[in-house]
CSV table of C-alpha atoms and ligand atoms in Angstrom, one decimal:
chain,number,residue,atom,x,y,z
A,1,MET,CA,87.6,-13.5,-20.4
A,2,LYS,CA,85.9,-14.6,-23.6
A,3,ILE,CA,84.9,-18.3,-23.8
A,4,PRO,CA,85.7,-20.0,-27.0
A,5,SER,CA,82.7,-21.1,-29.0
A,6,ILE,CA,83.8,-22.7,-32.2
A,7,SER,CA,84.5,-26.4,-32.2
A,8,MET,CA,86.7,-27.7,-35.0
A,9,THR,CA,86.7,-31.3,-33.9
A,10,GLY,CA,88.4,-33.7,-36.2
A,11,ARG,CA,89.7,-31.0,-38.6
A,12,ASP,CA,93.1,-30.8,-40.1
A,13,LEU,CA,95.2,-27.6,-39.8
A,14,LEU,CA,97.5,-27.6,-42.8
A,15,ALA,CA,97.3,-23.8,-43.3
A,16,ILE,CA,95.7,-20.8,-41.6
A,17,SER,CA,93.2,-20.8,-44.4
A,18,ASP,CA,91.8,-24.1,-43.0
A,19,LEU,CA,90.3,-22.0,-40.2
A,20,THR,CA,87.3,-19.7,-40.2
A,21,THR,CA,87.9,-16.2,-38.7
A,22,ASP,CA,85.7,-17.3,-35.8
A,23,GLY,CA,87.6,-20.5,-35.4
A,24,LEU,CA,90.9,-18.5,-35.3
A,25,ARG,CA,89.5,-16.2,-32.7
A,26,SER,CA,88.2,-19.1,-30.7
A,27,ILE,CA,91.6,-20.7,-30.6
A,28,LEU,CA,93.2,-17.4,-29.3
A,29,GLU,CA,90.5,-17.1,-26.7
A,30,GLY,CA,91.1,-20.7,-25.6
A,31,ALA,CA,94.8,-20.0,-25.3
A,32,ALA,CA,94.1,-17.1,-23.0
A,33,ILE,CA,92.2,-19.3,-20.7
A,34,LEU,CA,94.7,-22.1,-20.8
A,35,LYS,CA,97.6,-19.7,-20.1
A,36,VAL,CA,95.9,-18.4,-17.0
A,37,ALA,CA,95.0,-22.0,-15.9
A,38,HIS,CA,98.7,-23.0,-16.3
A,39,LYS,CA,100.0,-19.9,-14.5
A,40,GLN,CA,97.6,-20.5,-11.6
A,41,ASN,CA,98.5,-24.1,-11.5
A,42,ILE,CA,94.9,-25.1,-12.0
A,43,ASP,CA,94.3,-28.6,-13.3
A,44,HIS,CA,93.2,-28.6,-16.9
A,45,SER,CA,93.9,-32.2,-17.9
A,46,VAL,CA,91.1,-32.4,-20.4
A,47,LEU,CA,92.8,-34.7,-22.8
A,48,LYS,CA,93.3,-37.8,-20.6
A,49,ASN,CA,93.9,-41.0,-22.6
A,50,LYS,CA,94.4,-39.0,-25.8
A,51,SER,CA,97.6,-39.4,-27.8
A,52,LEU,CA,99.5,-37.2,-30.3
A,53,ALA,CA,102.0,-38.7,-32.8
A,54,MET,CA,104.7,-36.3,-33.8
A,55,ILE,CA,106.6,-36.6,-37.1
A,56,PHE,CA,109.7,-34.6,-37.8
A,57,GLU,CA,111.5,-34.6,-41.1
A,58,LYS,CA,113.5,-31.6,-40.0
A,59,PRO,CA,115.0,-30.5,-36.6
A,60,SER,CA,113.0,-28.6,-34.0
A,61,LEU,CA,113.2,-27.1,-30.5
A,62,ARG,CA,110.0,-25.1,-30.0
A,63,THR,CA,107.5,-27.2,-32.0
A,64,ARG,CA,108.7,-30.5,-30.5
A,65,THR,CA,108.9,-29.3,-26.9
A,66,THR,CA,105.6,-27.3,-26.9
A,67,PHE,CA,103.6,-30.1,-28.4
A,68,GLU,CA,105.0,-32.7,-26.0
A,69,VAL,CA,104.8,-30.5,-22.9
A,70,GLY,CA,101.3,-29.3,-24.1
A,71,MET,CA,100.0,-32.8,-24.3
A,72,LEU,CA,101.5,-33.7,-20.9
A,73,GLN,CA,99.8,-30.6,-19.2
A,74,LEU,CA,96.5,-31.6,-20.8
A,75,GLY,CA,96.8,-35.0,-19.3
A,76,GLY,CA,97.5,-36.7,-22.6
A,77,HIS,CA,100.5,-38.4,-24.2
A,78,SER,CA,102.7,-37.8,-27.2
A,79,ILE,CA,105.1,-39.9,-29.1
A,80,ASP,CA,107.9,-38.6,-31.2
A,81,LEU,CA,108.2,-40.8,-34.3
A,82,ALA,CA,111.9,-40.0,-35.0
A,83,GLN,CA,112.5,-39.9,-38.7
A,84,GLU,CA,115.4,-42.4,-38.6
A,85,HIS,CA,112.9,-45.0,-37.4
A,86,LEU,CA,109.8,-43.8,-39.3
A,87,GLN,CA,111.5,-43.1,-42.7
A,88,LEU,CA,108.4,-41.4,-44.0
A,89,GLY,CA,107.7,-42.6,-47.5
A,90,VAL,CA,110.8,-44.8,-47.6
A,91,ARG,CA,110.2,-47.7,-45.3
A,92,GLU,CA,106.4,-47.4,-45.9
A,93,SER,CA,104.2,-45.2,-48.0
A,94,ILE,CA,102.9,-42.0,-46.5
A,95,SER,CA,99.3,-43.1,-46.8
A,96,ASP,CA,99.9,-46.4,-45.1
A,97,ILE,CA,101.6,-44.6,-42.2
A,98,GLY,CA,98.5,-42.3,-42.0
A,99,ARG,CA,96.1,-45.3,-42.0
A,100,ASN,CA,98.1,-47.0,-39.3
A,101,LEU,CA,98.4,-44.0,-37.0
A,102,ALA,CA,94.6,-43.5,-37.2
A,103,ARG,CA,94.2,-46.8,-35.5
A,104,TRP,CA,96.3,-45.9,-32.5
A,105,VAL,CA,96.4,-42.2,-31.8
A,106,ASP,CA,93.9,-39.3,-31.8
A,107,ILE,CA,95.9,-36.7,-33.7
A,108,VAL,CA,99.1,-36.2,-35.7
A,109,MET,CA,101.5,-33.3,-36.0
A,110,ALA,CA,104.0,-33.4,-38.8
A,111,ARG,CA,107.0,-31.2,-39.8
A,112,VAL,CA,107.8,-31.9,-43.4
A,113,PHE,CA,109.9,-30.7,-46.3
A,114,GLU,CA,107.2,-30.8,-48.9
A,115,HIS,CA,103.7,-29.5,-48.1
A,116,ASN,CA,102.3,-32.3,-50.3
A,117,THR,CA,103.4,-34.8,-47.8
A,118,LEU,CA,101.0,-33.3,-45.3
A,119,GLU,CA,98.2,-33.4,-47.8
A,120,LYS,CA,98.9,-37.1,-48.5
A,121,LEU,CA,99.0,-37.8,-44.7
A,122,ALA,CA,95.8,-35.9,-44.1
A,123,SER,CA,93.9,-37.5,-47.0
A,124,SER,CA,94.9,-41.0,-46.0
A,125,SER,CA,94.1,-40.6,-42.3
A,126,SER,CA,90.8,-40.3,-40.6
A,127,ILE,CA,92.3,-38.4,-37.7
A,128,PRO,CA,93.3,-34.7,-37.7
A,129,VAL,CA,96.7,-33.7,-39.0
A,130,ILE,CA,98.4,-30.5,-37.8
A,131,ASN,CA,101.1,-28.8,-39.8
A,132,GLY,CA,104.2,-28.3,-37.7
A,133,LEU,CA,106.0,-26.5,-40.6
A,134,SER,CA,106.2,-27.2,-44.3
A,135,ASP,CA,107.9,-25.4,-47.1
A,136,ARG,CA,104.6,-23.6,-47.7
A,137,SER,CA,103.3,-22.6,-44.2
A,138,HIS,CA,103.7,-22.6,-40.5
A,139,PRO,CA,100.2,-22.1,-39.1
A,140,CYS,CA,101.0,-23.0,-35.4
A,141,GLN,CA,103.7,-20.3,-35.3
A,142,ILE,CA,101.4,-17.7,-36.6
A,143,LEU,CA,98.6,-18.6,-34.1
A,144,ALA,CA,101.2,-18.0,-31.4
A,145,ASP,CA,102.3,-14.7,-33.0
A,146,LEU,CA,98.7,-13.4,-33.3
A,147,PHE,CA,98.1,-14.3,-29.7
A,148,THR,CA,101.3,-12.4,-28.7
A,149,ILE,CA,100.1,-9.3,-30.7
A,150,MET,CA,96.7,-9.6,-29.0
A,151,GLU,CA,98.4,-9.7,-25.6
A,152,THR,CA,100.7,-6.8,-26.4
A,153,TYR,CA,98.1,-4.4,-27.9
A,154,GLY,CA,94.8,-5.7,-26.4
A,155,ASP,CA,93.2,-6.3,-29.8
A,156,PHE,CA,94.1,-6.1,-33.5
A,157,ARG,CA,92.7,-2.6,-34.2
A,158,ASP,CA,95.1,0.1,-35.5
A,159,ILE,CA,98.0,-2.4,-35.8
A,160,THR,CA,100.2,-2.6,-38.8
A,161,VAL,CA,102.6,-5.5,-39.3
A,162,ALA,CA,105.8,-5.1,-41.3
A,163,TYR,CA,107.6,-8.3,-42.5
A,164,VAL,CA,111.2,-7.9,-43.7
A,165,GLY,CA,113.1,-10.8,-45.3
A,166,ASP,CA,112.4,-14.1,-46.9
A,167,GLY,CA,108.8,-14.6,-48.3
A,168,TYR,CA,108.7,-18.2,-47.3
A,169,ASN,CA,106.6,-20.4,-45.0
A,170,VAL,CA,106.3,-18.1,-42.0
A,171,ALA,CA,105.6,-15.0,-44.2
A,172,ASN,CA,102.9,-16.9,-46.1
A,173,SER,CA,101.1,-17.9,-42.9
A,174,LEU,CA,101.5,-14.4,-41.5
A,175,ILE,CA,99.9,-12.9,-44.6
A,176,ALA,CA,96.9,-15.3,-44.2
A,177,GLY,CA,96.6,-14.7,-40.4
A,178,CYS,CA,96.8,-10.9,-40.7
A,179,SER,CA,94.4,-10.9,-43.7
A,180,MET,CA,91.8,-13.0,-41.8
A,181,LEU,CA,91.9,-10.5,-38.9
A,182,GLY,CA,92.0,-7.4,-41.0
A,183,ILE,CA,95.5,-6.4,-39.9
A,184,PRO,CA,97.3,-4.5,-42.6
A,185,ILE,CA,100.6,-6.2,-43.6
A,186,ARG,CA,103.5,-4.8,-45.6
A,187,LEU,CA,106.2,-7.2,-46.7
A,188,SER,CA,109.6,-6.2,-48.0
A,189,CYS,CA,111.5,-9.0,-49.7
A,190,PRO,CA,114.4,-9.1,-52.2
A,191,LYS,CA,113.6,-9.8,-55.9
A,192,GLY,CA,112.9,-13.5,-56.3
A,193,TYR,CA,112.1,-14.1,-52.6
A,194,GLU,CA,108.6,-12.8,-52.5
A,195,PRO,CA,105.8,-14.7,-50.7
A,196,SER,CA,103.6,-17.1,-52.5
A,197,ARG,CA,101.4,-15.5,-55.2
A,198,SER,CA,98.6,-18.0,-54.4
A,199,VAL,CA,98.6,-17.2,-50.7
A,200,ILE,CA,98.2,-13.5,-51.5
A,201,GLU,CA,95.6,-14.1,-54.1
A,202,HIS,CA,93.6,-16.4,-51.9
A,203,SER,CA,93.8,-14.0,-48.9
A,204,LEU,CA,92.6,-11.0,-51.1
A,205,LYS,CA,89.8,-13.1,-52.4
A,206,ALA,CA,88.7,-14.9,-49.2
A,207,TYR,CA,89.0,-12.0,-46.8
A,208,PRO,CA,87.5,-8.6,-47.9
A,209,GLN,CA,89.3,-6.9,-45.0
A,210,ALA,CA,92.7,-8.0,-46.3
A,211,ASN,CA,95.3,-5.3,-46.8
A,212,ILE,CA,98.6,-6.7,-48.2
A,213,GLU,CA,101.4,-4.6,-49.7
A,214,ILE,CA,104.5,-6.0,-51.2
A,215,MET,CA,107.4,-3.6,-51.5
A,216,ARG,CA,111.1,-3.7,-52.2
A,217,ASP,CA,112.4,-1.1,-49.7
A,218,PRO,CA,112.5,-2.4,-46.1
A,219,PHE,CA,112.6,1.1,-44.7
A,220,GLU,CA,109.3,1.9,-46.5
A,221,ALA,CA,107.7,-1.3,-45.2
A,222,VAL,CA,108.7,-0.6,-41.6
A,223,THR,CA,107.8,3.1,-41.4
A,224,GLY,CA,105.1,3.5,-38.8
A,225,ALA,CA,104.6,-0.2,-38.2
A,226,ASN,CA,103.7,-1.5,-34.8
A,227,VAL,CA,105.2,-5.0,-35.4
A,228,VAL,CA,108.4,-5.7,-37.2
A,229,TYR,CA,108.8,-9.4,-38.1
A,230,THR,CA,111.6,-11.3,-39.7
A,231,ASP,CA,112.6,-15.0,-40.2
A,232,SER,CA,115.8,-16.8,-41.2
A,233,TRP,CA,117.4,-16.0,-44.5
A,234,ILE,CA,118.4,-19.6,-44.9
A,235,SER,CA,115.5,-21.8,-43.9
A,236,MET,CA,115.9,-25.5,-43.1
A,237,GLY,CA,116.4,-27.4,-46.4
A,238,LEU,CA,117.8,-24.3,-48.2
A,239,GLU,CA,121.3,-24.5,-46.9
A,240,LYS,CA,122.8,-25.2,-50.3
A,241,ASP,CA,121.9,-21.7,-51.4
A,242,ALA,CA,123.4,-20.0,-48.3
A,243,LYS,CA,125.9,-17.9,-50.1
A,244,SER,CA,123.6,-16.4,-52.7
A,245,ARG,CA,120.9,-15.9,-50.1
A,246,ILE,CA,123.2,-14.0,-47.7
A,247,LYS,CA,124.1,-11.7,-50.6
A,248,ALA,CA,120.5,-11.2,-51.7
A,249,PHE,CA,119.3,-10.4,-48.1
A,250,THR,CA,122.1,-8.2,-46.8
A,251,LYS,CA,120.0,-5.0,-47.0
A,252,TYR,CA,117.1,-6.8,-45.3
A,253,GLN,CA,118.6,-7.0,-41.8
A,254,VAL,CA,116.5,-5.9,-38.9
A,255,ASN,CA,118.8,-3.6,-37.0
A,256,LYS,CA,118.5,-0.5,-34.8
A,257,GLU,CA,118.4,1.8,-37.7
A,258,LEU,CA,115.5,-0.1,-39.4
A,259,MET,CA,113.6,-0.4,-36.1
A,260,SER,CA,113.9,3.4,-35.6
A,261,ARG,CA,111.6,3.9,-38.6
A,262,ALA,CA,108.8,1.9,-36.9
A,263,GLU,CA,106.3,3.3,-34.5
A,264,ASN,CA,107.7,4.1,-31.0
A,265,ASN,CA,107.6,1.0,-28.9
A,266,ALA,CA,107.0,-1.2,-32.0
A,267,ILE,CA,107.7,-4.8,-31.1
A,268,PHE,CA,110.2,-7.0,-32.8
A,269,MET,CA,109.1,-10.6,-33.7
A,270,HIS,CA,110.9,-13.6,-34.9
A,271,CYS,CA,109.7,-17.2,-35.1
A,272,LEU,CA,113.2,-18.5,-34.0
A,273,PRO,CA,115.7,-20.0,-34.4
A,274,ALA,CA,117.5,-16.7,-35.1
A,275,HIS,CA,120.7,-16.2,-36.9
A,276,ARG,CA,122.2,-13.3,-35.1
A,277,GLY,CA,124.2,-11.0,-37.3
A,278,GLN,CA,122.2,-12.1,-40.3
A,279,GLU,CA,118.5,-11.3,-40.4
A,280,VAL,CA,118.7,-9.6,-36.9
A,281,THR,CA,121.2,-7.9,-34.7
A,282,ASP,CA,121.8,-8.7,-31.1
A,283,GLU,CA,120.7,-5.3,-29.9
A,284,VAL,CA,117.3,-5.7,-31.6
A,285,ILE,CA,116.6,-9.3,-30.6
A,286,ASP,CA,117.9,-8.7,-27.0
A,287,GLY,CA,116.4,-5.2,-26.8
A,288,PRO,CA,113.5,-4.1,-24.7
A,289,ASN,CA,110.9,-4.3,-27.5
A,290,SER,CA,111.8,-7.9,-28.5
A,291,ALA,CA,108.8,-10.2,-28.1
A,292,VAL,CA,110.6,-13.4,-29.3
A,293,PHE,CA,110.5,-15.3,-26.1
A,294,GLU,CA,106.8,-14.4,-25.5
A,295,GLN,CA,106.2,-15.8,-29.0
A,296,ALA,CA,108.1,-18.9,-28.1
A,297,GLU,CA,106.2,-19.3,-24.8
A,298,ASN,CA,102.8,-18.7,-26.5
A,299,ARG,CA,103.4,-21.7,-28.9
A,300,LEU,CA,102.6,-23.8,-25.8
A,301,HIS,CA,99.3,-22.1,-24.9
A,302,VAL,CA,98.0,-21.7,-28.4
A,303,GLN,CA,98.8,-25.2,-29.5
A,304,LYS,CA,97.1,-26.6,-26.3
A,305,SER,CA,94.1,-24.6,-27.3
A,306,LEU,CA,94.3,-26.0,-30.8
A,307,LEU,CA,94.6,-29.5,-29.5
A,308,VAL,CA,91.6,-29.1,-27.3
A,309,HIS,CA,89.5,-27.5,-30.0
A,310,THR,CA,90.4,-30.2,-32.4
A,311,ILE,CA,90.1,-33.3,-30.2
A,312,ASN,CA,87.4,-32.3,-27.7
A,313,GLY,CA,85.7,-29.2,-29.1
A,314,ALA,CA,85.2,-25.7,-27.7
A,315,ASP,CA,82.7,-26.7,-24.9
A,316,THR,CA,85.6,-28.0,-22.8
A,317,PHE,CA,86.8,-24.4,-22.3
A,318,LYS,CA,83.6,-23.5,-20.4
A,319,HIS,CA,84.5,-26.0,-17.7
A,320,ILE,CA,88.1,-24.8,-17.5
A,321,ALA,CA,87.1,-21.1,-17.3
A,322,GLU,CA,84.8,-21.9,-14.4
A,323,THR,CA,87.7,-23.2,-12.4
A,324,LEU,CA,89.8,-20.1,-12.8
A,325,ARG,CA,90.2,-17.8,-9.8
B,401,LIG,N1,109.7,-21.6,-34.5
B,401,LIG,C1,109.8,-22.9,-34.6
B,401,LIG,O1,109.0,-23.6,-35.2
B,401,LIG,O2,110.9,-23.4,-33.9
B,401,LIG,P1,111.5,-24.8,-34.0
B,401,LIG,O3,112.0,-25.0,-35.4
B,401,LIG,O4,112.5,-24.9,-33.0
B,401,LIG,O5,110.4,-25.8,-33.8
B,402,LIG,N1,111.5,-20.4,-42.2
B,402,LIG,C1,112.1,-21.2,-41.2
B,402,LIG,C2,111.2,-21.3,-40.0
B,402,LIG,C3,111.7,-22.1,-38.8
B,402,LIG,C4,110.8,-22.2,-37.7
B,402,LIG,C5,112.5,-22.6,-41.7
B,402,LIG,O1,111.7,-23.1,-42.5
B,402,LIG,O2,113.5,-23.1,-41.4
């Protein structure tokens, strides 16, 4: 088992591009250690007396539960600052909230509508801010997904990822994560729903190993892929466009026929929540090659690793690894 070596103490994670490639690998290595420690019921309460504040402008199951349970398992504490009480930017300015929180807690995780809100929070606060989903990116999700791919295939060599559907927050972070690790990624999105130009341009510039292809035909994108990934057609906050989106995305459903073009035993991935019958059929999401609940579980292990890297630093993992059987 590799021991994480890159400390990123005190750093924000607003996008995958905030990490170095070594930092990303170190988080995945830490997650592997924490997952074993958790399964073996070995004490790893390394964040005693540390507190996480959680801000949610939108609903959540996975992000909220995994951050709260994660802090609990690490011996720390979390507080959910429910939006009806916090009223981010309404009752009090975002920067005043950031400055207050820095006096009480060690780290903040926020799920926001506009990415800019995270940037304001991070720039006003001396403590690290983690993006729990914005309109631009979902880095925690992609850390868990890369970890799931690593667990499934052993490493990232000879893996091709196909993403079919909306080129939104999850797709943007997937592009950045795959590019950083040299995983070729093909994305098939309807016209007008392509991923962020700036994320693609940044990834191509920052990571020489990046291999990103954007195509219209989902069958072309999926052919020979080892991973087929999709996300909701109607993300949170975009509900008013539901009708036109369903029309635009109809040909982009991940179903058995589409999966049959992928490599034998290709895995199906979805960040969840899924809208069965829209972006994915029951037989695919409930099929033997679906990795969706592994992804969901891995949110816990990967975010715990992220919290330890950010609050304590990577040295902590040496001590945890020594206690594993
Ligand atoms: N995938 C994900 O972030 O799930 P939640 O919206 O339930 O947090
Ligand atoms: N794209 C989805 C992801 C949910 C985790 C959304 O923004 O609602």
